[in-house]
Amino acid sequence: MKHLFVIFLCIGFTLSAQNTTSKLSLDYYLPDQVTYNPEIPKPQDLLGYMPGEWHVSHDQLIGYMQRLAEASPRIRIERRGSTFEGRPILLLTITSPQNQQNLEEIRERHAALTEEGGANLDTSTMPVVVYQGMSIHGNEASGSNAGLLAAYYLAAAEGPEIESLLNDVVILFDPSFNPDGLQRFSFWANTNKNQTITADPQDREYDEIWPGGRTNHYWFDLNRDWLPAELPESQARIETFHQWHPNILTDHHEMGSSSSFFFQPGIPSRTHPLTPALNQELTAEIGTYHAKAFDKIGSLYYTEEDYDDFYYGKGSTFPDINGSIGILFEQASSRGHLQETENGLLSFPFTIRNQFTAFLSTLEAAKAMRNKLLNYQRDFYTNSRAERGKDAYIFGSTNDPARAAHLAKLLKRHHIEVYKPAREYEADGKKFGTNSSYVVPKTQKHSRLLKAMFETRTTFQDSLFYDISAWSFPLAFNLDFSDTAPAGLLGEKLDSITLPQPLTLRQSNYAYLIPWGDYYAPKALNAILNKDIRVKMAMQPFTLNGKTYDYGTLMIPVQNQKLNAEALQSFLDGVAKNAHVKMDAVSTGSTQGIDLGSRQFESLEKQHIALLVGEGISSYDAGEIWHLLDTRFDISITKLDTRNFSRSDLNRYTTIIMPSSWGSALTDEDAEKLKNWVREGGTLIGFKNAAKWMKRQGLVDFTEVETENPATGIRFEQRSDFNGAQVIGGAIFKAKLDRSHPIAFGYDRDEINLFRDTTLFIEADETSYKNPVLYTEEPLASGYISDINLEALKSTRPFVYQSLGRGDVLVFTDNTNFRAFWYGTSKLFMNAIFFAGAM
Ligand SMILES: [Zn+2]
């Protein structure tokens, strides 16, 4: 028997929403007995409709915010950046006009709380800072639409209550954490709306087309990027966070339509152990204000049974490792304007009102708990100063300084102090060079945040995770790393991190060499091939002019090219600088090892890449690939929609990439077509579930390791946890590399860390050289995996290469491109694209 919740709807509205002369008014949303300044424009003055009648588009939303900022001395507005689609990332700072005049001073005093000497500051008169962000998932739109009301209320409400609130609270308000996604979703919901509203969940209005508005332009879930902050939206809001040190951060979401309203705390046993216990107690106390407010308007809610506070990359968890309190709100979604649910009709205005209510109850809690929250924050930093180590972290890569630089950039985004090493350093057999390594002292403000970024963890209180269980950055970047470097190693402090900049390339009349280890070497290769310059790749290491060139070194002969020697030098110099790669001009082909004219140099071909997207394909996985190739390597790809596959001309492509799929992405006829294309010489690369489909279709063959997990002694009510414990939500595993295989070219270590979130285990091939990447006997590096799965994973292979006719089929069981921060496995994927012909 399912629990049936009854959601109290504003019946008056649901009926009147059936026609355009709706009786919906601001009174439905706004608190009773408040007067409003008539000088402040109401949302409908600008929109031409009442909030909730239509889904606000992002441009309308920011248009209204601009108008409010012009009209109200309580609001300051700024543009913090742009999305990939060029939309502004706004911040409204809302507080009393008096506070507005001393805003910078207030901010500095507030920030001083987190610094040494903060204990001497008087918090009794200090405003508390609350950061409220709407609809980071663009198709969870009640948040941003409630933002219209929230901003209006804060700008226009009159009387001692609001004045006192604005004196005591500085509100950092972002009406849309995900502008591109919100725009996409509002388009969908509005263009499919009936004038005579239908509540049928099967209507097109409630069934958004792939990939949906949840994600940003490149289909990233922005609510997983607070820690890596690789995306522009995250970078803007992380900067605000570290400037302001908010005491509370709220993150407004939607969940399944047949639910009610959720607010944190989440499931207590799934809180990250680095989060102080007091954080969760304060979260619960803030929750009492939400409960009171929801009781008053008759809305059902629940807490503590769902969601968690484990992965710090989520908006409601990131604050918890920064002396702040993150609060997750989840409202049952109406998706469009009115939907039948098992709780009755759920209207869009109802969901907006709940979000607005939670917005206000947060402010009420912040005001009432002001001292408690400020002191908690101060104590958080005082305590972290007492526990932090005296030594330092060091990380780097001698053969790929760019990869190390990207981790240093990530740290700098979080205001973490980064230094160059004062001298070369060696630890555990790893060498750290002065120009390819970074030192990060533990004695600094964000010591806990740093720990959360760098630690590895393999034991857990719970076996269920809402998201990934590991993200250790030194492993994700596959860098040389030590967490016990001496503090005396600190050299020059770095204000900003720049990628390596090569010197001007000397002209050669013989050949140029490009080591493949550089992160951006594929970008250089692609540019060279696009120019129809012949380039070859070394299948073996060699030494020339005293320098050793590793597997995969690119060689560009000067003779017989389309460009003369001078033009070639000029072109390649530009390529090297643009891609931040080292390039060497050499004047002889005679080497120790293979000579430059050797048959051990393989010719490389220009690649024409199609990426399968559309229904049936994981938009996250596809988006990561699109983003990687498009923005990091400047490789122009074709996004080939699964719905057009049967009539697409595949002969245009050398490579087709199939991201993880749900099994029905392509038909059996499509599979035949794909098979014929591979047989004619195409390269097919498949990930995760797509690999299973490819196997079923006879495109590739491998043996899966099956696991058994009999449910013995498990009670009915434990069934979901029992099954959930077998999920690999995302953890990090070690594999051995055969560096002589082209899939491993560019790596200078024999071991690699991989990110895995599937239970597809592939038995090793009997022919040992067909296992160039092989999980170790003890593969778990960080994160949660059940004993059964760990046993199954040992000594299996995450990568399969097979030829089919004249073509190649390559399979990865792991995600080499995870969430744009897994720099450490990009090269595996790029090798699959460019070197498949040499395997
Ligand atoms: Zn969400």
PDB file of C-alpha atoms in Angstrom, residues 735-738 741 743-744 752 754 768 770-775 796-800 812 828:
ATOM      1  CA  ALA A 735      44.791  -0.268 -13.127  1.00  0.00           C
ATOM      2  CA  LYS A 736      48.127  -1.318 -14.595  1.00  0.00           C
ATOM      3  CA  LEU A 737      49.120   0.139 -17.942  1.00  0.00           C
ATOM      4  CA  ASP A 738      51.062  -1.564 -20.705  1.00  0.00           C
ATOM      5  CA  HIS A 741      50.195  -0.199 -26.291  1.00  0.00           C
ATOM      6  CA  ILE A 743      45.940   3.224 -25.796  1.00  0.00           C
ATOM      7  CA  ALA A 744      48.463   4.071 -23.046  1.00  0.00           C
ATOM      8  CA  ILE A 752      46.521   4.766 -13.734  1.00  0.00           C
ATOM      9  CA  LEU A 754      40.087   5.301 -13.374  1.00  0.00           C
ATOM     10  CA  SER A 768      48.151 -10.839 -22.315  1.00  0.00           C
ATOM     11  CA  LYS A 770      45.234  -7.614 -25.364  1.00  0.00           C
ATOM     12  CA  ASN A 771      44.957  -6.329 -21.806  1.00  0.00           C
ATOM     13  CA  PRO A 772      46.855  -3.030 -21.985  1.00  0.00           C
ATOM     14  CA  VAL A 773      44.750  -1.636 -19.137  1.00  0.00           C
ATOM     15  CA  LEU A 774      44.129  -4.128 -16.359  1.00  0.00           C
ATOM     16  CA  TYR A 775      42.688  -3.575 -12.904  1.00  0.00           C
ATOM     17  CA  THR A 796      39.368  -7.432 -15.115  1.00  0.00           C
ATOM     18  CA  ARG A 797      39.941  -5.064 -18.033  1.00  0.00           C
ATOM     19  CA  PRO A 798      38.227  -1.707 -18.458  1.00  0.00           C
ATOM     20  CA  PHE A 799      39.277  -1.434 -22.095  1.00  0.00           C
ATOM     21  CA  VAL A 800      38.772  -3.719 -25.088  1.00  0.00           C
ATOM     22  CA  PHE A 812      35.570   1.482 -22.262  1.00  0.00           C
ATOM     23  CA  LEU A 828      43.071   7.310 -22.993  1.00  0.00           C
TER      24      LEU A 828
END
